[in-house]
mmCIF file of N, CA and C in Angstrom:
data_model
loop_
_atom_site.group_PDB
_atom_site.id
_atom_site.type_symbol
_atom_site.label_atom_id
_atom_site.label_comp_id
_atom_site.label_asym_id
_atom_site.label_seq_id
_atom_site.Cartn_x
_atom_site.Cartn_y
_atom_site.Cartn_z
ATOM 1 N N UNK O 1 0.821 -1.195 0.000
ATOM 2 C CA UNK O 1 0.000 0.000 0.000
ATOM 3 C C UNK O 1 0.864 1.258 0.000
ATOM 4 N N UNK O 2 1.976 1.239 0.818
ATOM 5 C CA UNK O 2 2.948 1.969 0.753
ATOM 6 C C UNK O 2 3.185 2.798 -0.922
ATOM 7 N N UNK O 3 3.671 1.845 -1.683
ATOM 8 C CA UNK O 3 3.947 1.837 -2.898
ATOM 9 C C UNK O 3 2.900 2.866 -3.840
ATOM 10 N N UNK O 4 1.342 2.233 -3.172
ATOM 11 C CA UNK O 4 0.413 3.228 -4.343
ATOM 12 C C UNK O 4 0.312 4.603 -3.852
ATOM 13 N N UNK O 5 0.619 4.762 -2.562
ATOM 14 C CA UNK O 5 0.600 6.131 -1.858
ATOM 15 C C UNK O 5 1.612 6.857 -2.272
ATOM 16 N N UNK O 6 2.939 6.341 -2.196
ATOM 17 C CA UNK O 6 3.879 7.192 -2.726
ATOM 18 C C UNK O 6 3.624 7.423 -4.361
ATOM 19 N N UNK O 7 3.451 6.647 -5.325
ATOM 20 C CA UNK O 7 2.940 7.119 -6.643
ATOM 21 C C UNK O 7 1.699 8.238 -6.917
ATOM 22 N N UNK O 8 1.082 8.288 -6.008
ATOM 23 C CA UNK O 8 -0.226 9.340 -6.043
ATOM 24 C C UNK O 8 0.237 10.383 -5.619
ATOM 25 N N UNK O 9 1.169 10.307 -4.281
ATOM 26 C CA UNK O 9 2.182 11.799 -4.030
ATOM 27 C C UNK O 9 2.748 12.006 -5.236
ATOM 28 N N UNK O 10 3.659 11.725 -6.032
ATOM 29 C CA UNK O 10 4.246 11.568 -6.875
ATOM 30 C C UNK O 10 3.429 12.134 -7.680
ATOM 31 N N UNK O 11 2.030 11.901 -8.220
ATOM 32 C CA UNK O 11 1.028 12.383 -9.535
ATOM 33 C C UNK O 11 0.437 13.465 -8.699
ATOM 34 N N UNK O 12 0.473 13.783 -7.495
ATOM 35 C CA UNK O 12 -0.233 15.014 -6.850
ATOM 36 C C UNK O 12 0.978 15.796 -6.892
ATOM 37 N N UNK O 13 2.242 15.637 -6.739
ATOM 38 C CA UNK O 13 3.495 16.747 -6.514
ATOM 39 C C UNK O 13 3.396 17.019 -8.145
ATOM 40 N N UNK O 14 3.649 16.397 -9.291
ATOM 41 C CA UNK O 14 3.673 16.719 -10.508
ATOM 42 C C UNK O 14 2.525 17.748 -11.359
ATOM 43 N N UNK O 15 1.254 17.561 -10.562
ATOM 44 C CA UNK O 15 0.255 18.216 -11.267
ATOM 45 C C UNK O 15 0.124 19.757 -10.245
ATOM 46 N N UNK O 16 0.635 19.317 -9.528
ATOM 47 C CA UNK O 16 0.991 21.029 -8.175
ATOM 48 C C UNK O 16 1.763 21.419 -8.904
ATOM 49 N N UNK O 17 3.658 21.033 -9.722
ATOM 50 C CA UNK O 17 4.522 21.400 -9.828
ATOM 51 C C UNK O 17 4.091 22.336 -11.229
ATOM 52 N N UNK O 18 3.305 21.521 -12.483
ATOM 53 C CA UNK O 18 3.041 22.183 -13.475
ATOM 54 C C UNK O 18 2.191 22.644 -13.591
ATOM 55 N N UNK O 19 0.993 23.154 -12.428
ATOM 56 C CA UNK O 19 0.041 23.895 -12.067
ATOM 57 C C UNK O 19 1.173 25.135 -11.521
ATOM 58 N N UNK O 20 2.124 25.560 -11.159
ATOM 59 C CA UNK O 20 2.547 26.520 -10.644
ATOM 60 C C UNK O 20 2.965 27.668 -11.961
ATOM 61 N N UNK O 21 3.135 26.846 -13.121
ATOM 62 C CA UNK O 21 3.628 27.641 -14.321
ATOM 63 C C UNK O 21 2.488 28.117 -14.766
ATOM 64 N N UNK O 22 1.327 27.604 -15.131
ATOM 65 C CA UNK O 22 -0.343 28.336 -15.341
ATOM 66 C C UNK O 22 -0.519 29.013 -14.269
ATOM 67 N N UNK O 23 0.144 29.308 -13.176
ATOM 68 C CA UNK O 23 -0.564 30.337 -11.661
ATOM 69 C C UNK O 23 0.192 31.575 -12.428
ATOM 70 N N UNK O 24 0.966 31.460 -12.608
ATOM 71 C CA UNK O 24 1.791 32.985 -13.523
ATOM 72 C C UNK O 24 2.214 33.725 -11.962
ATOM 73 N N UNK O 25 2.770 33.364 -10.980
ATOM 74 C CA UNK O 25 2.924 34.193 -10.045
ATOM 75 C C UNK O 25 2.097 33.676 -9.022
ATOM 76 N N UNK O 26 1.172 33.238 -8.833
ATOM 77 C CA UNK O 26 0.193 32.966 -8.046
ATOM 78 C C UNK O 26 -0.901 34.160 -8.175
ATOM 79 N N UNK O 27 -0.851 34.908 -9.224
ATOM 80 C CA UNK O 27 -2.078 35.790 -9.776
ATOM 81 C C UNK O 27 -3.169 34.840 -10.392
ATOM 82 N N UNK O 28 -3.280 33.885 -11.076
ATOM 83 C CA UNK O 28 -4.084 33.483 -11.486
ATOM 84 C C UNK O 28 -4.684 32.366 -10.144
ATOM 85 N N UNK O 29 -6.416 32.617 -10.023
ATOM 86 C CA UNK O 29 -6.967 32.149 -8.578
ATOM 87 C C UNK O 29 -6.664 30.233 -9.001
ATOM 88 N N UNK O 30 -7.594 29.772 -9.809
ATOM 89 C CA UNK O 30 -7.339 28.227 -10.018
ATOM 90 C C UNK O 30 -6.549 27.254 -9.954
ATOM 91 N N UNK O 31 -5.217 27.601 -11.256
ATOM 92 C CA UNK O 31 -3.825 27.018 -11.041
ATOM 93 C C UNK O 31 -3.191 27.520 -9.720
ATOM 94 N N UNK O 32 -3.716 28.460 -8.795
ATOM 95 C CA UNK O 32 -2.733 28.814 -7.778
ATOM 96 C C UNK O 32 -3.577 27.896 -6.343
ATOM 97 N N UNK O 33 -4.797 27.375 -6.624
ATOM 98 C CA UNK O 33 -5.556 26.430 -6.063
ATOM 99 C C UNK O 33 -5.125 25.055 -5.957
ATOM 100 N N UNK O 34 -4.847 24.623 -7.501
ATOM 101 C CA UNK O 34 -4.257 23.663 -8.026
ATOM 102 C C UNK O 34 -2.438 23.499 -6.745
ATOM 103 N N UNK O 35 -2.211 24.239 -6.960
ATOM 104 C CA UNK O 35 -0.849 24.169 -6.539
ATOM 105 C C UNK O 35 -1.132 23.984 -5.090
ATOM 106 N N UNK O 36 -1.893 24.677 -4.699
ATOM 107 C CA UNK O 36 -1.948 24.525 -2.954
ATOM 108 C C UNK O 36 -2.640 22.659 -2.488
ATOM 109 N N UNK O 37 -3.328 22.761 -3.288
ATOM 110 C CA UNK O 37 -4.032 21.554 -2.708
ATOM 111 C C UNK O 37 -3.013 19.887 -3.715
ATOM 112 N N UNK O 38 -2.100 20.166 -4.596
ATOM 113 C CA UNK O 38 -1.518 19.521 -5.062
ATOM 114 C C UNK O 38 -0.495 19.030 -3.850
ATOM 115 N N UNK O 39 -0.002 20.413 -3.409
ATOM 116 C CA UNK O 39 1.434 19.804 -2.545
ATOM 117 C C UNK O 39 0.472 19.351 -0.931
ATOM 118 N N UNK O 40 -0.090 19.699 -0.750
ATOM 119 C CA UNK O 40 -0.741 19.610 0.658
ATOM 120 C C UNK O 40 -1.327 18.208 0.633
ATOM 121 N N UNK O 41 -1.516 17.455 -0.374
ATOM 122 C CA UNK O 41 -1.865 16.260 -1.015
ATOM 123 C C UNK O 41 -0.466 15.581 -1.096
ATOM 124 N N UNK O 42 0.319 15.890 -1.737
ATOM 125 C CA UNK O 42 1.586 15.176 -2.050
ATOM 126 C C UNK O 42 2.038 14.918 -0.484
ATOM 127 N N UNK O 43 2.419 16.119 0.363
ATOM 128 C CA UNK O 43 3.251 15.772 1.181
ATOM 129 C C UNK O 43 2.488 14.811 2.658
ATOM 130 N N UNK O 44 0.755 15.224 2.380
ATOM 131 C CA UNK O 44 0.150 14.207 3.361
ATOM 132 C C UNK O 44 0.639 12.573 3.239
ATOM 133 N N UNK O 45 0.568 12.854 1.555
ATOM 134 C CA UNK O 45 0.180 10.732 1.316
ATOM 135 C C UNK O 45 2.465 10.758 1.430
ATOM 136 N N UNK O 46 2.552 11.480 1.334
ATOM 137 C CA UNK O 46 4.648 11.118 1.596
ATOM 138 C C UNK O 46 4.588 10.984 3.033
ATOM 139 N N UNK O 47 3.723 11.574 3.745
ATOM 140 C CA UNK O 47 4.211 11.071 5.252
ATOM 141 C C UNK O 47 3.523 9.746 5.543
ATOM 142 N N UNK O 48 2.527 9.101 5.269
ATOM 143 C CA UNK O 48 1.642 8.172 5.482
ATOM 144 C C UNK O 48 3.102 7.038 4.536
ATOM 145 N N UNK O 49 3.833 7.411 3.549
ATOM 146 C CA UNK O 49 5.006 6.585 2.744
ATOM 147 C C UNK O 49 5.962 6.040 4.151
ATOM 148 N N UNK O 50 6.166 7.393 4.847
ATOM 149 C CA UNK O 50 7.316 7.064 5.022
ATOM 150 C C UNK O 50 7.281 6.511 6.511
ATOM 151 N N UNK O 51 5.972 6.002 7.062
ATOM 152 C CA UNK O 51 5.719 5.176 8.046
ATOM 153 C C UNK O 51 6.315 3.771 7.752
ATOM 154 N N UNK O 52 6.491 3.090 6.613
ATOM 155 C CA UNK O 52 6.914 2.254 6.547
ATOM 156 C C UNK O 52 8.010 2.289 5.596
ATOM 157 N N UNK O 53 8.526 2.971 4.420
ATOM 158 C CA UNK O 53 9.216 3.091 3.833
ATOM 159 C C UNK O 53 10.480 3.720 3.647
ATOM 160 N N UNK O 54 11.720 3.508 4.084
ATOM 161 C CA UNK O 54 13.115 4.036 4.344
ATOM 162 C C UNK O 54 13.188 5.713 3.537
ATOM 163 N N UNK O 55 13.222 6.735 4.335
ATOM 164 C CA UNK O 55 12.991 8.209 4.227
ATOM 165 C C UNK O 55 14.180 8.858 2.909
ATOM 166 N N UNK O 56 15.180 8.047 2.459
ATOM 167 C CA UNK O 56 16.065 7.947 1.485
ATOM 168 C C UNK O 56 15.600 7.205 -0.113
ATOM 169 N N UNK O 57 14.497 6.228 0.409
ATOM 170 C CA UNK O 57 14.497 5.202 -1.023
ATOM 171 C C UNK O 57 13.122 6.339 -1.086
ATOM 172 N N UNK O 58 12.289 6.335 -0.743
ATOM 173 C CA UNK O 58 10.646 7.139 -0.671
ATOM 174 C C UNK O 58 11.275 8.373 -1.313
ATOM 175 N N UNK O 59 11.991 9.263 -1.167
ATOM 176 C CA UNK O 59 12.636 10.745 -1.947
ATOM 177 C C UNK O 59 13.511 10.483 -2.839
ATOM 178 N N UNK O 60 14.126 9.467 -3.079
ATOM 179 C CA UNK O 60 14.773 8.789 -3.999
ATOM 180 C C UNK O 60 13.750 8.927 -5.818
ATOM 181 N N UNK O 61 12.705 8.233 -5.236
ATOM 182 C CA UNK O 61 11.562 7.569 -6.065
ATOM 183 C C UNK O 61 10.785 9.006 -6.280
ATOM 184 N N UNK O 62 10.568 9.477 -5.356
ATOM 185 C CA UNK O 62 9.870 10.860 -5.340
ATOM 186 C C UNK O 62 10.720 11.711 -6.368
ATOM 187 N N UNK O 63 11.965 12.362 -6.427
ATOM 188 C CA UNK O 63 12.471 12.971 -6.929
ATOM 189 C C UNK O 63 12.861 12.457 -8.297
ATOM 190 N N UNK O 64 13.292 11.408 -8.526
ATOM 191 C CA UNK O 64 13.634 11.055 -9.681
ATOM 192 C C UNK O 64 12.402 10.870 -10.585
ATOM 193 N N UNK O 65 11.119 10.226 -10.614
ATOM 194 C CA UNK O 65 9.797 9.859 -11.379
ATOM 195 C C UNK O 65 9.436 11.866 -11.574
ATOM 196 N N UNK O 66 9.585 12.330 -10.024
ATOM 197 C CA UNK O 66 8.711 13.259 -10.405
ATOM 198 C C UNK O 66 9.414 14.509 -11.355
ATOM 199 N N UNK O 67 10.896 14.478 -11.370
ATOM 200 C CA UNK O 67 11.493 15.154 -12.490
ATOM 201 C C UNK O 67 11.507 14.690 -14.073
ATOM 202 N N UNK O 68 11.340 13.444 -14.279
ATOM 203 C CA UNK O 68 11.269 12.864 -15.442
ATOM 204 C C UNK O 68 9.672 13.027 -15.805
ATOM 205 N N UNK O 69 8.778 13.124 -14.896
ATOM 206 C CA UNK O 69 6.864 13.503 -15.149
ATOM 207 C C UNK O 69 6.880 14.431 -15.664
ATOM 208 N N UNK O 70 7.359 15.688 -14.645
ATOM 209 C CA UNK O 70 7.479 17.215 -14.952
ATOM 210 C C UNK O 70 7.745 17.228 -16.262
ATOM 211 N N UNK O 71 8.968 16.671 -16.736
ATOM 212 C CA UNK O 71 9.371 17.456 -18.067
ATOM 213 C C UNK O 71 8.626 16.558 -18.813
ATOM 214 N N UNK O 72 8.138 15.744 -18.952
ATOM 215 C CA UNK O 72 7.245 15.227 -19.800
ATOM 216 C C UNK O 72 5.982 15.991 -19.952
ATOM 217 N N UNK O 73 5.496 16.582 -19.129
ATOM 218 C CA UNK O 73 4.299 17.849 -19.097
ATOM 219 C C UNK O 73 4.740 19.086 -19.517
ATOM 220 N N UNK O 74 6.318 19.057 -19.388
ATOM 221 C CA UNK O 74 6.559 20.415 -19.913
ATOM 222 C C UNK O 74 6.677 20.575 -21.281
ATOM 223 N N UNK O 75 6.529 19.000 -21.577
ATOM 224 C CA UNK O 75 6.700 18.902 -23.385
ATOM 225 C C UNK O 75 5.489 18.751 -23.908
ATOM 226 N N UNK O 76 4.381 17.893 -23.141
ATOM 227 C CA UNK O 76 3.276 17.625 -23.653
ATOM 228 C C UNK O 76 2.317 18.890 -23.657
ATOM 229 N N UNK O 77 2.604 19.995 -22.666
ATOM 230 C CA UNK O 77 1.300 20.577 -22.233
ATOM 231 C C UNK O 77 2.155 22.326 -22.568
ATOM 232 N N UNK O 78 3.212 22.047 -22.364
ATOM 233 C CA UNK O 78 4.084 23.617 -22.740
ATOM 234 C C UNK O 78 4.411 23.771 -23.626
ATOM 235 N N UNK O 79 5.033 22.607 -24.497
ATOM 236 C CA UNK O 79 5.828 22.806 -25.975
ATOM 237 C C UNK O 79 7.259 22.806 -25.467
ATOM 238 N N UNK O 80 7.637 22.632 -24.445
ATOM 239 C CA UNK O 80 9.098 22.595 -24.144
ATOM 240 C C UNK O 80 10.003 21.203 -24.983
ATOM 241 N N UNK O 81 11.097 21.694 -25.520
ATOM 242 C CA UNK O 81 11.775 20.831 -26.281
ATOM 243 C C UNK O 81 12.899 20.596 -25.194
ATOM 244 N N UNK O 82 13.409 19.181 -24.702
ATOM 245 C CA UNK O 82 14.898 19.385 -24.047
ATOM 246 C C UNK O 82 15.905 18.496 -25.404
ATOM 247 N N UNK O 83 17.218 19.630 -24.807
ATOM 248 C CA UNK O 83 18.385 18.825 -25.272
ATOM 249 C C UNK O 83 18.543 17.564 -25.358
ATOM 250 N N UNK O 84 19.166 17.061 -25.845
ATOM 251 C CA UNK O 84 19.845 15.727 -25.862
ATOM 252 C C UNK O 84 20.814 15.534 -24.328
ATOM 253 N N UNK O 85 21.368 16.444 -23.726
ATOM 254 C CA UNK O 85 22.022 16.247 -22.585
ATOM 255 C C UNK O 85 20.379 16.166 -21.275
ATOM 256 N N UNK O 86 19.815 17.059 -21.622
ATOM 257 C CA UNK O 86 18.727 16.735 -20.865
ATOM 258 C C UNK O 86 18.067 15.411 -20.465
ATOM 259 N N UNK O 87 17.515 14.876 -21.944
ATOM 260 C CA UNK O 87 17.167 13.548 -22.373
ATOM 261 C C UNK O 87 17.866 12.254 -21.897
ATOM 262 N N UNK O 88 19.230 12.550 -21.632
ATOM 263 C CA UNK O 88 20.102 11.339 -21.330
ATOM 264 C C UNK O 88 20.012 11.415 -19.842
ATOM 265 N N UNK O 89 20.297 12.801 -19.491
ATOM 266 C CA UNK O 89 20.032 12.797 -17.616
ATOM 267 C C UNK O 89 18.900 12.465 -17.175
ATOM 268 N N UNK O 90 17.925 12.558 -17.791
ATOM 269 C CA UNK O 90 16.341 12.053 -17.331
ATOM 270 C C UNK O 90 16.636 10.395 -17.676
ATOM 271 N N UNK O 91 17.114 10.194 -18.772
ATOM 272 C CA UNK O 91 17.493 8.520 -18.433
ATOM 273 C C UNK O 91 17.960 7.647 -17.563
ATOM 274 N N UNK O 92 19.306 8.395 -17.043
ATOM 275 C CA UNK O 92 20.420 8.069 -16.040
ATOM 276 C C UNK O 92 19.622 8.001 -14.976
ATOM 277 N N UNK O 93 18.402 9.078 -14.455
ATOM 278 C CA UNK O 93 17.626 9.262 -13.552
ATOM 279 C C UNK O 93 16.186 8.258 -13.208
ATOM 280 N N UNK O 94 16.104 7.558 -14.438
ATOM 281 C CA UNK O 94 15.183 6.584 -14.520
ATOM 282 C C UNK O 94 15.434 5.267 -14.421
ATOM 283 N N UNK O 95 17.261 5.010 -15.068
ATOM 284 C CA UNK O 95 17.512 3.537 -14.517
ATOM 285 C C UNK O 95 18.425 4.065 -13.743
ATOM 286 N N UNK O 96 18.185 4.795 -12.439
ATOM 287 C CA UNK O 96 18.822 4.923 -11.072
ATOM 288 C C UNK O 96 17.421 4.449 -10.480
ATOM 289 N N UNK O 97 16.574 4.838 -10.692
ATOM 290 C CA UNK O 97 15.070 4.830 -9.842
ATOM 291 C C UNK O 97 14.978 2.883 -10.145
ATOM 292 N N UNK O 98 15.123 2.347 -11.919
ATOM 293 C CA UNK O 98 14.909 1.325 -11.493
ATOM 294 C C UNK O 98 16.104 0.099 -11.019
ATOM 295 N N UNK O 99 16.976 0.776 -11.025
ATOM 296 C CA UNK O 99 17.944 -0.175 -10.246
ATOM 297 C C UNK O 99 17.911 -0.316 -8.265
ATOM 298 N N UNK O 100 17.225 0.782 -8.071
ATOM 299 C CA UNK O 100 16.846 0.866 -6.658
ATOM 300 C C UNK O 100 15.688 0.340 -6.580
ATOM 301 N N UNK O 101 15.218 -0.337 -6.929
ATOM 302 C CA UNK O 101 13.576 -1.239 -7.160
ATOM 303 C C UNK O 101 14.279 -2.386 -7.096
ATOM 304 N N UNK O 102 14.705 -2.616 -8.713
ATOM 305 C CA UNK O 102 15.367 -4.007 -8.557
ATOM 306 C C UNK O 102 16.464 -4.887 -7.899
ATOM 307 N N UNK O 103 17.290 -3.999 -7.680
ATOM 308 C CA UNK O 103 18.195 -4.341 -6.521
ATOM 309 C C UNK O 103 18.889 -4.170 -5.262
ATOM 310 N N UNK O 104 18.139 -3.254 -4.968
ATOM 311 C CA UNK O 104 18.336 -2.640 -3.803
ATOM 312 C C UNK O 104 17.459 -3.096 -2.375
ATOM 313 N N UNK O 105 18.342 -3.620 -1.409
ATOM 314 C CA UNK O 105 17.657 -4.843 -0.695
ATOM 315 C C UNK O 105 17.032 -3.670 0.487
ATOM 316 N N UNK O 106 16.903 -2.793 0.317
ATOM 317 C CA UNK O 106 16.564 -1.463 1.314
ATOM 318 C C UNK O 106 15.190 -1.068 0.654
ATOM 319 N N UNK O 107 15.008 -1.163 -0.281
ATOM 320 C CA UNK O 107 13.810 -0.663 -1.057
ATOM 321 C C UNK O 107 12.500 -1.843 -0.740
ATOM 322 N N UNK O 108 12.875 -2.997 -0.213
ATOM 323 C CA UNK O 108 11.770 -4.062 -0.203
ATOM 324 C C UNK O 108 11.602 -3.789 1.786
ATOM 325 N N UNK O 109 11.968 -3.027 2.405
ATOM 326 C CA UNK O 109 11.976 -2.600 3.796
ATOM 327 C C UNK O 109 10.281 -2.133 4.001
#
């Protein structure tokens, strides 16, 4: 259960994070709604994570999915193009996330 909680933080921190670029400042009322109740969501279901889940692998997973989400919204929903150096670090960042799944005897804690 652990697991689906931290992924929903994860889809609640991502839709707060690219709700903050539509707030324009936090002038606009909705996206600046969006953002409040995104992270206040994210960081509830991350503490309910990290009752059972090692406070290193849980921000591990958190940070890495939710930077590789982001820019995937920043391409799908902004038009943002990244580099090729970009592209490869979001890789490096994705089989770091799944090598700490698959072999990392701290992550099954």
């Amino acid at each position: 259960m652990s697991y689906l909680y931290l992924a929903l933080a994860i889809v609640a921190e991502v839709i707060a994070t690219s709700a903050l670029k539509a707030s324009e400042g936090f002038s606009r009322f909705w996206p600046s709604v969006l953002v409040v109740a995104g992270y206040l969501t994210a960081f509830y279901l991350l503490a309910l994570v990290l009752r059972s889940v090692p406070v290193g692998i849980a921000y591990a997973l958190w940070a890495g999915l939710g930077i590789v989400l982001v820019a995937l919204v920043g391409i799908v929903v902004y038009g943002e193009k990244p580099d090729f150096p970009a592209v490869l670090g979001m890789a490096m960042i994705v089989g770091g996330v799944a090598i700490i799944q698959l072999f990392s005897s701290v992550a099954s804690h």
